[in-house]
Amino acid sequence: MQSSFNSARRQHGLGGPGLLAWLAVAILGAGAVGGIALHRGEAIDSLWFIVAALCVYAIAYRFYSAFIATKVLILDPTRATPAERLNDSRDFMPTNRWIVFGHHFAAIAGPGPLIGPTLAAQFGYLPGTLWILIGGVLGGCVQDFVILFFSIRRNGRSLGQMARDELGPIGGAAALTGVMTIMIILIAVLGIVVVNAMKHSPWATSTVAATIPIAVLVGLYMRSVRPGQVLEGTAIGVVLLLAAVAGGGWLDHQPGLRAWFDYDGPALALMIIAYGFCAAVLPVWLLLAPRDYLSTFMKIGTIAALAVAIVILRPELHMPAVTPFVDGTGPIFAGPLFPFVFITIACGAISGFHALISSGTTPKLIASEADARMIGYGGMMMESFVAVMAIVAACVLDPGVYFAINSPAAVIGKDAATAVATIAGWGYPVTVEQMETLARQMGETTLFARTGGAPSLAVGMAHIFSSLSGGSLVALWYHFAIMFEALFILTTLDAGTRVARFMLQDLLGNFHAPLGRTGWYPGVVLTSALVVGAWGWFLYQGTLDPLGGINSMWPLFGIANQMLAAIALCVATVVLVKSGRGWYALITAGPLAFLVTVTTSAAWYKLFDDAPRIGFLAHAGDLQRKLAAGVLPPDVAATAPRLIFNDYLNASMTALFLVITWVVVFETLRMCRRALRGDALPLSEAPYARSELVTS
């Protein structure tokens, strides 16, 4: 018995450093977190954030994830996974766990851990940092781990399929509807972030545009020119990506060429819509796979380099721990600290989108159940660390500069003098000369009102990286950071579009069988057009918003994403209760209760708050009254009818997500009650089959 226990400890990583070593890690981590929370000086050393994050992650992975693996889920390395049992060398295939880890991280690491923390910095660095660390290890990592495990035990079924099997027809139908509609909103907001980073920036636009033919070239090279030569294709792709950044700088100084890449928001939105359609219908090996592959190197390499640079340079964070905008009057987005910090920072702490990946391609590749802990829990920890890096990079900026970049013109004023006066009135001084100098350093014409979070994050990253080279090449680093962010975002945008197309094909296949076949090209084109048209419409309308689109769309994004996480945790909780592990279900029921409270509160604010900058309905009513009274400026009056319609549409979507979430919650409670009485639906888990890959 003792031998078996020790074997299980070794299998799940419970050996290693002794108790005293882990006690030292815990004390160091507690000291770092305490230092961050209690510091009230002018600036704080960024090294505290690295130490706090690494210690928290180490303790959580060593103890909490091991507890979940051995006591709650009971991972069984002798059990054959669907990758082994259903191996078709295409979708199902046992794969080295490090390769699967890289694929999984590339798929889940979208813009959320970069943009959310940057936007939430308007509350100060403290609220966002605490939510990233605590929410990550107790919520996001747990969700990703358990959903991945349950999907492995169910032949790699998707979240929607598991909801239908475990919650019954009502809860399953609500969950499927919620997943599809939420996906549309998520993809649209990703597009808005890219547009706001590239509009009227020829350098950024040309660099991002170059990544598309580079990906196609690498795909053709590795498939047709030099099959199997992965390292050669990788080297070519990385070199060309770096050349694209430098080439964009040269192009930006050519008056005859820069005009070809100087576009406003609506024009860029149409281009991204076209790209999304191409990514959905072209063969995966031609564009999607090489782009994701190259972006993995860029993502992990850049974040690792940023962490090393922070450790070496130890830049100070100039943003205060808490700002006056916790009361809900923030210029970047309106709403009080609770609940809006928890929906603004989604992917860095917990993200429903991850559940789609954890129940999508990843469970079809895992060779051993024992690998689920590292890939599910560990992959989310890596993303949480990305979020910590993002909040550091945003907060090293002077607060006045941060607010000048991220606040929309409708809030701070359309001319530079008015903008700096408004920001100075908040207690964060900044000058016109300071912003003009900064823009020149970054190779931009202006940095005022560059909403969306991406430009300010790029400025922060550029300052950190350029400091390693004595303060030179700032513009080059800025546009490298823009490309880095765009790769994060477009990877999720094109992959999300493809996933949504698969979901729509599954749905329409029930009415016309050929539409459900992924090999029938007319069906592929039709469903791709429907999906892209849906999120493209939201994207285009967001670019016409005088508040930059982010002010209203990002809270909707956060609400939708966290409600999707709530749906995933509902499924996990029901499975645990039906498995006879009622008390252990608290590991998912706890985060579920918190998320339902947060999302319901946020939805209520966005629907019914009287402040026009917070409530969708209040904003629509305010515009209607001012339009009728003729007091709106001509440019605002021209767009007011569209904005009013958008407000009512956003309110309708928020109400729909709220209803769907509560239907799923009630069905979860009903199924748990039935399970405790012994008359629940049977588990849909596949029967045990011994793995032939076990070596001992």
XYZ file of C-alpha atoms in Angstrom:
696
model
C 0.000 0.000 0.000
C 2.797 2.403 0.934
C 4.625 1.476 -2.284
C 1.530 2.318 -4.360
C 1.156 5.622 -2.541
C 4.787 6.558 -3.207
C 4.395 5.542 -6.851
C 1.372 7.829 -7.193
C 3.325 10.648 -5.532
C 6.111 10.249 -8.058
C 3.658 9.970 -10.976
C 2.016 13.290 -10.160
C 5.151 15.175 -9.180
C 4.775 14.989 -5.390
C 8.437 14.217 -4.796
C 11.208 16.794 -5.077
C 12.220 19.521 -2.619
C 11.579 18.887 1.044
C 9.066 20.576 3.273
C 11.508 23.255 4.416
C 12.277 24.266 0.840
C 8.582 24.623 0.020
C 8.036 26.511 3.268
C 10.739 28.953 2.148
C 9.017 29.368 -1.227
C 5.710 30.017 0.545
C 7.248 32.628 2.850
C 9.004 34.341 -0.055
C 5.791 34.375 -2.095
C 3.741 35.680 0.820
C 6.305 38.425 1.389
C 6.248 39.435 -2.270
C 2.444 39.486 -2.450
C 2.323 41.401 0.834
C 4.857 43.893 -0.490
C 2.732 44.499 -3.586
C -0.462 44.853 -1.559
C 0.896 47.111 1.190
C 3.269 49.333 -0.797
C 2.081 52.928 -0.994
C 5.223 54.765 -2.155
C 5.798 56.747 -5.321
C 6.890 53.683 -7.301
C 7.373 49.969 -6.725
C 10.077 47.647 -8.052
C 8.673 45.339 -10.743
C 10.796 42.444 -9.449
C 8.227 41.997 -6.660
C 5.684 40.948 -9.294
C 7.970 38.309 -10.853
C 8.822 36.802 -7.471
C 5.205 36.827 -6.283
C 3.934 35.179 -9.470
C 6.577 32.448 -9.620
C 6.139 31.544 -5.946
C 2.335 31.452 -6.155
C 2.460 29.292 -9.288
C 5.033 26.932 -7.768
C 2.999 26.371 -4.592
C -0.279 25.984 -6.508
C 1.162 23.509 -9.006
C 3.074 21.506 -6.410
C 0.183 21.104 -3.964
C -3.223 22.151 -5.306
C -2.942 20.690 -8.800
C -1.464 17.502 -7.337
C -4.427 17.246 -4.937
C -6.847 17.608 -7.851
C -4.925 15.051 -9.917
C -4.691 12.365 -7.218
C -7.781 12.907 -5.053
C -10.425 14.620 -7.174
C -9.928 13.413 -10.737
C -7.730 10.372 -9.982
C -5.683 10.418 -13.154
C -4.922 6.920 -14.381
C -1.818 6.575 -16.598
C -2.737 2.955 -17.340
C -5.967 3.998 -19.044
C -5.887 4.397 -22.834
C -6.727 7.915 -23.999
C -8.849 8.641 -27.096
C -5.646 9.655 -28.881
C -4.557 6.010 -28.573
C -7.896 4.209 -28.912
C -9.212 6.318 -31.812
C -5.869 7.017 -33.492
C -6.520 8.026 -37.116
C -3.229 9.930 -37.625
C -5.254 13.049 -38.422
C -7.464 14.321 -35.578
C -6.663 11.673 -32.955
C -2.976 10.897 -32.492
C -0.778 10.300 -29.394
C 1.649 13.208 -29.288
C 4.640 14.157 -27.188
C 3.373 16.111 -24.184
C 5.698 19.074 -24.788
C 4.402 19.431 -28.333
C 0.827 19.256 -27.028
C 1.700 21.831 -24.361
C 2.974 24.200 -27.064
C -0.109 23.661 -29.208
C -2.455 24.141 -26.249
C -0.742 27.314 -25.066
C -0.714 28.790 -28.581
C -4.449 28.105 -28.892
C -5.533 29.552 -25.524
C -3.126 32.512 -25.442
C -5.138 35.168 -27.250
C -5.376 38.888 -26.520
C -7.087 38.531 -23.146
C -3.935 38.188 -21.002
C -2.400 41.154 -22.834
C -5.291 43.578 -23.269
C -7.409 42.889 -20.180
C -4.677 43.673 -17.623
C -3.648 46.743 -19.622
C -7.187 48.151 -19.574
C -7.745 47.210 -15.922
C -4.645 49.203 -14.956
C -6.964 52.238 -14.804
C -7.924 50.869 -11.345
C -4.226 50.705 -10.356
C -1.858 47.764 -10.404
C -3.079 46.068 -7.197
C -6.643 44.865 -8.018
C -5.663 43.330 -11.332
C -2.531 41.639 -9.988
C -4.383 39.991 -7.091
C -7.172 38.770 -9.383
C -4.674 37.363 -11.899
C -2.811 35.397 -9.228
C -5.740 34.198 -7.107
C -8.236 33.752 -9.929
C -5.644 31.984 -12.044
C -4.609 29.218 -9.634
C -8.055 28.671 -8.046
C -10.270 29.303 -11.096
C -8.739 29.333 -14.546
C -6.195 26.553 -14.028
C -8.823 24.358 -12.382
C -11.346 24.920 -15.167
C -8.854 24.116 -17.922
C -7.578 21.017 -16.089
C -10.932 19.436 -15.227
C -12.584 20.160 -18.590
C -9.562 18.690 -20.387
C -9.709 15.579 -18.196
C -13.460 15.073 -18.609
C -13.157 15.486 -22.372
C -10.387 12.858 -22.442
C -12.676 10.478 -20.552
C -15.438 11.166 -23.119
C -13.590 10.476 -26.370
C -12.576 14.121 -26.845
C -16.128 15.484 -26.868
C -16.624 19.253 -27.081
C -17.970 21.379 -24.235
C -21.366 21.652 -25.946
C -21.606 17.901 -26.455
C -20.651 17.232 -22.824
C -23.254 19.758 -21.648
C -25.924 17.993 -23.693
C -24.892 14.571 -22.355
C -24.530 15.527 -18.690
C -27.116 18.304 -18.201
C -29.935 16.905 -20.304
C -31.817 18.455 -23.241
C -32.745 21.807 -21.634
C -29.365 22.596 -20.118
C -27.584 21.186 -23.160
C -29.581 23.303 -25.609
C -29.005 26.442 -23.526
C -25.296 25.717 -23.289
C -24.963 25.085 -27.031
C -26.787 28.326 -27.829
C -24.664 30.257 -25.376
C -21.395 28.866 -26.686
C -22.220 29.781 -30.298
C -23.445 33.321 -29.631
C -20.657 34.074 -27.174
C -18.078 32.977 -29.750
C -19.376 35.619 -32.172
C -18.935 38.413 -29.615
C -15.481 37.215 -28.575
C -14.143 37.170 -32.147
C -15.602 40.602 -32.942
C -13.898 42.244 -29.971
C -10.577 40.636 -30.899
C -10.886 42.314 -34.271
C -11.548 45.718 -32.696
C -8.328 45.476 -30.694
C -6.318 44.786 -33.875
C -8.009 47.633 -35.751
C -7.290 50.153 -33.004
C -3.636 49.099 -32.952
C -3.190 49.519 -36.735
C -5.413 52.409 -37.801
C -3.445 55.262 -39.394
C -0.200 53.417 -38.610
C 1.420 52.317 -41.898
C 4.309 50.683 -40.060
C 2.041 48.500 -37.924
C -0.369 47.731 -40.775
C 2.349 46.735 -43.235
C 4.084 44.560 -40.641
C 0.917 42.681 -39.682
C -0.115 42.346 -43.326
C 3.276 40.786 -44.134
C 2.674 37.971 -41.627
C -0.042 36.504 -43.873
C 2.075 35.787 -46.998
C 4.920 34.730 -44.697
C 2.672 32.093 -43.120
C 1.510 30.904 -46.556
C 5.117 30.713 -47.770
C 6.176 28.655 -44.749
C 3.170 26.360 -45.211
C 4.012 25.733 -48.876
C 7.699 25.277 -48.062
C 7.125 22.633 -45.391
C 4.459 20.804 -47.416
C 5.717 20.934 -51.011
C 9.269 22.290 -51.263
C 11.015 20.612 -48.318
C 8.557 18.204 -46.661
C 9.532 17.310 -43.118
C 12.145 20.058 -42.808
C 10.432 21.794 -39.902
C 13.525 23.568 -38.604
C 14.246 25.073 -42.010
C 10.689 26.344 -42.363
C 10.777 27.726 -38.828
C 14.047 29.565 -39.409
C 12.748 31.081 -42.646
C 9.519 32.181 -40.981
C 11.176 33.781 -37.934
C 13.731 35.642 -40.071
C 11.000 36.937 -42.379
C 8.869 38.085 -39.420
C 11.763 40.096 -38.017
C 12.498 41.475 -41.492
C 8.844 42.527 -41.769
C 9.214 44.683 -38.642
C 12.342 46.383 -39.965
C 10.847 46.703 -43.456
C 7.780 48.386 -42.025
C 10.006 51.083 -40.563
C 11.625 51.695 -43.957
C 8.233 51.805 -45.678
C 6.892 54.275 -43.126
C 9.514 56.798 -44.291
C 8.610 56.454 -47.972
C 5.850 59.009 -48.753
C 4.832 57.199 -51.918
C 4.458 53.821 -50.171
C 3.152 54.643 -46.683
C -0.183 55.842 -48.122
C -0.857 52.286 -49.320
C -0.997 51.144 -45.683
C -2.627 54.172 -44.041
C -6.260 53.204 -43.305
C -9.009 54.206 -40.918
C -10.909 51.812 -38.654
C -13.791 50.785 -40.972
C -11.410 50.024 -43.867
C -9.202 47.871 -41.649
C -12.297 46.101 -40.314
C -13.263 45.055 -43.838
C -9.746 43.722 -44.430
C -9.836 41.671 -41.226
C -13.259 40.311 -42.183
C -11.822 39.189 -45.523
C -8.855 37.612 -43.747
C -11.136 35.747 -41.340
C -13.112 34.287 -44.253
C -9.938 33.143 -46.018
C -8.591 31.571 -42.825
C -11.829 29.625 -42.400
C -12.059 28.216 -45.945
C -8.414 27.700 -46.952
C -6.735 24.363 -46.133
C -5.460 24.398 -42.566
C -1.895 23.559 -43.654
C -1.728 26.591 -45.948
C -2.408 29.456 -43.518
C -3.746 28.502 -40.087
C -1.192 25.848 -39.063
C 2.009 27.698 -40.084
C 0.696 30.961 -38.621
C -0.098 29.298 -35.270
C 3.234 27.487 -35.319
C 5.223 30.689 -35.900
C 3.174 32.603 -33.351
C 4.030 30.025 -30.671
C 7.722 30.867 -31.003
C 6.936 34.579 -30.883
C 4.626 34.282 -27.888
C 6.760 32.147 -25.598
C 10.048 33.721 -26.703
C 8.870 37.315 -26.260
C 7.278 36.705 -22.849
C 10.394 34.899 -21.625
C 12.583 37.752 -22.907
C 10.308 40.307 -21.238
C 10.542 38.465 -17.908
C 14.349 38.325 -18.152
C 14.484 42.033 -19.054
C 12.339 42.915 -16.035
C 14.583 40.868 -13.730
C 17.707 42.567 -15.131
C 16.383 46.135 -15.348
C 13.889 46.064 -12.461
C 11.871 49.012 -13.860
C 9.625 50.825 -11.411
C 5.859 50.872 -11.737
C 4.622 54.461 -11.724
C 0.906 53.664 -11.678
C -0.427 53.847 -8.092
C -1.675 50.706 -6.378
C -5.270 51.996 -6.490
C -6.606 54.970 -8.477
C -9.701 57.101 -7.799
C -11.404 55.386 -10.759
C -12.344 52.375 -8.627
C -15.599 54.287 -8.050
C -16.710 53.604 -11.625
C -15.781 56.895 -13.301
C -12.855 55.495 -15.285
C -12.135 57.134 -18.641
C -11.130 53.913 -20.437
C -14.270 52.032 -19.456
C -16.907 52.989 -16.917
C -17.923 50.795 -14.015
C -16.873 50.219 -10.382
C -14.021 47.980 -9.290
C -16.487 45.229 -8.384
C -17.489 43.571 -10.636
C -15.705 45.154 -13.607
C -12.107 44.234 -12.772
C -13.173 40.563 -12.849
C -14.692 40.766 -16.318
C -12.078 43.133 -17.759
C -9.301 40.668 -16.897
C -10.666 37.400 -18.219
C -8.049 35.221 -19.920
C -5.303 36.017 -17.421
C -7.398 34.644 -14.550
C -10.202 32.473 -15.974
C -11.541 32.315 -19.515
C -14.451 30.397 -20.966
C -12.735 30.349 -24.350
C -10.133 28.000 -22.866
C -12.836 25.411 -22.223
C -13.469 25.230 -25.967
C -9.778 24.438 -26.561
C -9.556 22.036 -23.598
C -12.472 20.116 -25.089
C -11.413 20.621 -28.701
C -8.174 19.512 -30.319
C -6.053 19.116 -27.165
C -7.771 16.020 -25.660
C -7.428 14.267 -29.014
C -3.619 14.499 -28.820
C -2.795 13.555 -25.214
C -1.055 10.191 -24.992
C -1.424 9.699 -21.216
C -3.909 10.977 -18.645
C -0.950 11.891 -16.452
C -0.049 14.630 -18.959
C -3.384 16.426 -18.416
C -2.106 18.082 -15.250
C 0.902 19.717 -16.901
C -0.978 20.723 -20.057
C -4.275 21.838 -18.485
C -3.201 23.360 -15.178
C 0.330 24.259 -16.303
C -0.732 25.792 -19.621
C -3.119 28.173 -17.874
C -0.408 29.115 -15.367
C 1.778 30.156 -18.297
C -0.998 32.372 -19.618
C -1.538 33.869 -16.174
C 2.166 34.758 -16.133
C 1.680 36.517 -19.482
C -1.010 38.634 -17.802
C 1.371 39.572 -14.979
C 3.950 40.664 -17.554
C 1.288 42.752 -19.308
C 0.234 44.606 -16.175
C 3.892 45.368 -15.386
C 4.547 46.641 -18.937
C 1.456 48.878 -18.796
C 2.170 50.266 -15.336
C 5.799 51.232 -15.978
C 4.377 54.116 -18.027
C 3.698 57.449 -16.383
C -0.014 57.452 -15.487
C -0.609 60.596 -17.551
C 0.864 58.929 -20.640
C -1.129 55.749 -19.972
C -4.431 57.637 -19.802
C -3.582 59.830 -22.808
C -3.069 56.729 -24.968
C -6.015 54.641 -23.735
C -8.755 57.225 -23.125
C -11.099 57.843 -26.095
C -11.241 61.284 -27.674
C -14.906 61.593 -26.713
C -13.808 61.559 -23.047
C -10.570 63.586 -23.015
C -11.180 65.882 -25.990
C -10.290 65.771 -29.670
C -7.323 68.172 -29.618
C -4.072 67.629 -27.728
C -4.336 70.704 -25.509
C -7.794 69.778 -24.263
C -6.729 66.169 -23.706
C -3.728 66.991 -21.516
C -5.756 69.523 -19.534
C -8.451 66.915 -18.870
C -5.937 64.270 -17.783
C -4.049 66.733 -15.594
C -7.369 67.533 -13.927
C -7.535 63.902 -12.796
C -4.220 64.345 -10.984
C -1.979 62.731 -13.629
C 0.019 65.496 -15.365
C 1.157 65.065 -18.966
C 2.161 67.612 -21.599
C 1.566 67.955 -25.321
C 5.334 68.048 -25.886
C 5.772 64.844 -23.903
C 3.207 63.000 -26.029
C 4.590 64.401 -29.294
C 8.117 63.314 -28.359
C 6.854 59.863 -27.377
C 4.994 59.489 -30.685
C 8.126 60.405 -32.656
C 10.171 57.908 -30.665
C 7.651 55.175 -31.506
C 7.510 56.101 -35.191
C 3.878 57.264 -34.962
C 2.197 60.563 -35.822
C 0.183 60.560 -32.591
C -0.511 58.329 -29.600
C -3.527 60.202 -28.262
C -6.739 58.155 -27.958
C -5.212 54.924 -29.287
C -7.809 52.894 -27.413
C -7.818 49.127 -27.086
C -4.825 48.596 -24.799
C -2.472 47.276 -27.490
C -0.632 50.570 -28.265
C 0.033 51.444 -24.605
C 1.210 47.905 -23.882
C 3.542 48.137 -26.897
C 4.948 51.444 -25.598
C 5.659 49.857 -22.222
C 7.316 46.807 -23.802
C 9.365 49.040 -26.117
C 10.709 51.054 -23.179
C 11.734 47.874 -21.349
C 13.381 46.193 -24.352
C 15.097 49.344 -25.619
C 16.617 49.920 -22.186
C 18.643 46.747 -22.695
C 20.249 48.367 -25.752
C 20.962 51.695 -24.093
C 17.660 53.314 -25.075
C 18.084 52.891 -28.834
C 15.780 51.264 -31.427
C 12.647 52.318 -29.519
C 10.490 52.553 -32.664
C 11.651 49.153 -33.841
C 10.772 47.568 -30.492
C 7.392 49.333 -30.461
C 6.380 47.882 -33.811
C 7.820 44.507 -32.902
C 5.491 44.585 -29.874
C 2.549 45.562 -32.103
C 3.278 42.593 -34.372
C 3.647 40.359 -31.304
C 0.234 41.468 -30.018
C -1.383 41.132 -33.442
C -0.082 37.563 -33.748
C -1.631 36.776 -30.358
C -4.951 38.206 -31.461
C -5.167 37.007 -35.066
C -4.203 33.474 -34.029
C -7.252 33.371 -31.774
C -9.421 35.180 -34.334
C -8.744 32.750 -37.179
C -8.821 29.648 -34.956
C -12.041 30.866 -33.302
C -13.634 31.462 -36.690
C -12.787 27.936 -37.762
C -14.127 26.436 -34.505
C -17.349 28.443 -34.857
C -17.672 27.209 -38.447
C -17.364 23.589 -37.259
C -20.025 24.220 -34.605
C -22.400 25.762 -37.145
C -21.840 22.882 -39.554
C -22.696 20.391 -36.802
C -25.892 22.310 -36.107
C -26.999 22.765 -39.735
C -26.106 19.151 -40.528
C -29.178 18.132 -38.531
C -31.340 19.861 -41.153
C -29.346 19.118 -44.309
C -26.773 16.339 -43.974
C -24.212 17.646 -46.524
C -23.838 20.881 -44.544
C -22.426 18.858 -41.675
C -19.620 17.397 -43.789
C -16.406 19.404 -43.416
C -15.234 18.049 -46.775
C -18.210 19.454 -48.746
C -16.857 22.763 -50.016
C -20.175 24.574 -50.657
C -21.101 23.933 -47.031
C -17.709 25.156 -45.869
C -18.072 28.397 -47.838
C -21.670 28.997 -46.706
C -21.071 28.398 -42.993
C -17.811 30.377 -43.064
C -19.625 33.308 -44.655
C -22.379 33.152 -42.016
C -19.930 33.074 -39.109
C -17.651 35.791 -40.495
C -20.645 37.913 -41.442
C -21.977 37.695 -37.876
C -18.811 38.734 -36.048
C -17.818 41.051 -38.897
C -21.000 43.063 -38.432
C -20.225 43.618 -34.728
C -16.625 44.482 -35.600
C -17.593 47.066 -38.218
C -20.125 48.717 -35.930
C -17.479 48.890 -33.203
C -15.124 50.827 -35.485
C -17.837 53.480 -35.972
C -18.233 53.990 -32.218
C -16.862 57.447 -31.203
C -15.779 55.869 -27.907
C -13.451 53.544 -29.817
C -15.603 50.417 -29.556
C -13.673 49.128 -26.540
C -15.590 51.251 -24.009
C -18.817 49.347 -24.680
C -17.628 46.143 -26.357
C -14.906 45.028 -23.946
C -17.283 44.775 -20.945
C -19.645 42.766 -23.171
C -16.659 40.606 -24.170
C -15.746 40.067 -20.523
C -19.311 39.224 -19.499
C -19.675 36.767 -22.381
C -16.321 35.108 -21.741
C -16.892 34.703 -18.013
C -20.410 33.382 -18.586
C -18.914 30.776 -20.907
C -16.518 29.849 -18.081
C -19.527 29.532 -15.772
C -21.151 27.124 -18.246
C -17.952 25.043 -18.318
C -17.777 24.959 -14.511
C -21.448 23.907 -14.410
C -20.631 20.890 -16.563
C -17.599 20.040 -14.410
C -19.571 20.345 -11.163
C -22.354 18.071 -12.408
C -19.855 15.422 -13.528
C -18.079 15.467 -10.151
C -21.356 15.159 -8.217
C -22.625 12.374 -10.495
C -19.281 10.598 -9.983
C -19.923 10.435 -6.236
C -17.356 13.118 -5.348
C -19.795 15.643 -3.895
C -17.425 17.380 -1.472
C -14.655 17.520 -4.054
C -17.091 19.333 -6.377
C -16.359 22.430 -4.292
C -13.179 22.976 -6.329
C -15.389 23.869 -9.300
C -18.542 24.972 -7.457
C -16.605 27.684 -5.579
C -15.280 29.435 -8.700
C -18.676 28.859 -10.335
C -20.554 30.662 -7.553
C -18.112 33.570 -7.717
C -18.325 33.855 -11.511
C -22.120 33.723 -11.545
C -22.203 36.503 -8.927
C -19.698 38.615 -10.860
C -21.267 38.167 -14.292
C -24.800 38.698 -13.025
C -23.733 41.904 -11.256
C -21.871 43.156 -14.332
C -24.788 42.340 -16.616
C -27.163 44.160 -14.265
C -24.923 47.253 -14.338
C -24.708 47.210 -18.144
C -28.462 46.780 -18.483
C -29.979 48.999 -15.816
C -27.425 51.464 -14.408
C -28.617 55.075 -14.719
C -25.186 56.402 -15.751
C -25.027 56.707 -19.579
C -21.356 55.693 -19.596
C -22.201 52.422 -17.838
C -25.703 51.291 -18.776
C -26.496 50.413 -22.381
C -30.144 51.458 -22.004
C -29.224 54.660 -20.146
C -26.797 55.613 -22.913
C -29.405 54.949 -25.601
C -31.980 57.021 -23.736
C -29.540 59.887 -23.199
C -28.663 59.964 -26.910
C -32.329 59.867 -27.910
C -33.169 62.822 -25.677
C -30.212 64.900 -26.891
C -30.894 64.028 -30.516
C -34.525 65.093 -30.168
C -33.461 68.335 -28.461
C -30.927 69.090 -31.214
C -28.037 69.631 -28.791
C -25.662 67.035 -30.228
C -22.679 68.151 -32.345
C -23.268 67.454 -36.050
C -20.748 64.578 -36.243
C -22.256 62.866 -33.191
C -25.822 63.485 -34.392
C -24.983 61.781 -37.683
C -23.948 58.563 -35.924
C -26.432 58.726 -33.022
C -29.124 56.483 -34.614
C -26.534 53.766 -35.221
C -25.167 54.110 -31.690
C -28.657 53.915 -30.226
C -29.309 50.737 -32.204
C -25.978 49.294 -31.040
C -26.852 50.062 -27.415
C -30.128 48.189 -27.688
C -28.380 45.321 -29.471
C -25.680 45.121 -26.790
C -28.363 45.181 -24.104
C -30.223 42.371 -25.861
C -27.072 40.260 -26.126
C -26.253 40.852 -22.452
C -29.780 39.834 -21.427
C -29.569 36.726 -23.621
C -26.261 35.656 -22.073
C -27.674 36.259 -18.603
C -30.774 34.135 -19.249
C -28.729 31.324 -20.809
C -26.316 31.260 -17.881
C -29.066 31.050 -15.290
C -30.893 28.331 -17.228
C -27.690 26.290 -17.189
C -27.153 27.046 -13.479
C -30.669 25.906 -12.563
C -30.254 22.762 -14.653
C -26.951 22.166 -12.857
C -28.642 22.438 -9.462
C -31.447 20.132 -10.619
C -29.020 17.522 -11.948
C -26.927 17.664 -8.773
C -30.065 17.184 -6.681
C -31.069 14.217 -8.798
C -27.577 12.768 -8.494
C -27.662 13.025 -4.706
C -31.025 11.195 -4.771
C -29.589 8.524 -7.050
C -31.708 9.104 -10.176
C -29.483 11.343 -12.339
C -28.695 10.768 -15.995
C -25.883 8.219 -16.389
C -22.345 9.482 -16.902
C -21.261 9.560 -20.541
C -17.728 8.439 -19.708
C -16.151 5.940 -22.109
C -15.395 2.476 -20.657
C -11.939 1.648 -19.342
C -9.409 0.246 -21.787
C -5.838 -0.499 -20.775
C -3.192 1.515 -22.573
C -0.643 -0.320 -24.680
C 1.686 2.681 -24.347
C 2.324 2.039 -20.638
C 5.944 0.995 -20.181
C 5.866 -0.006 -16.552
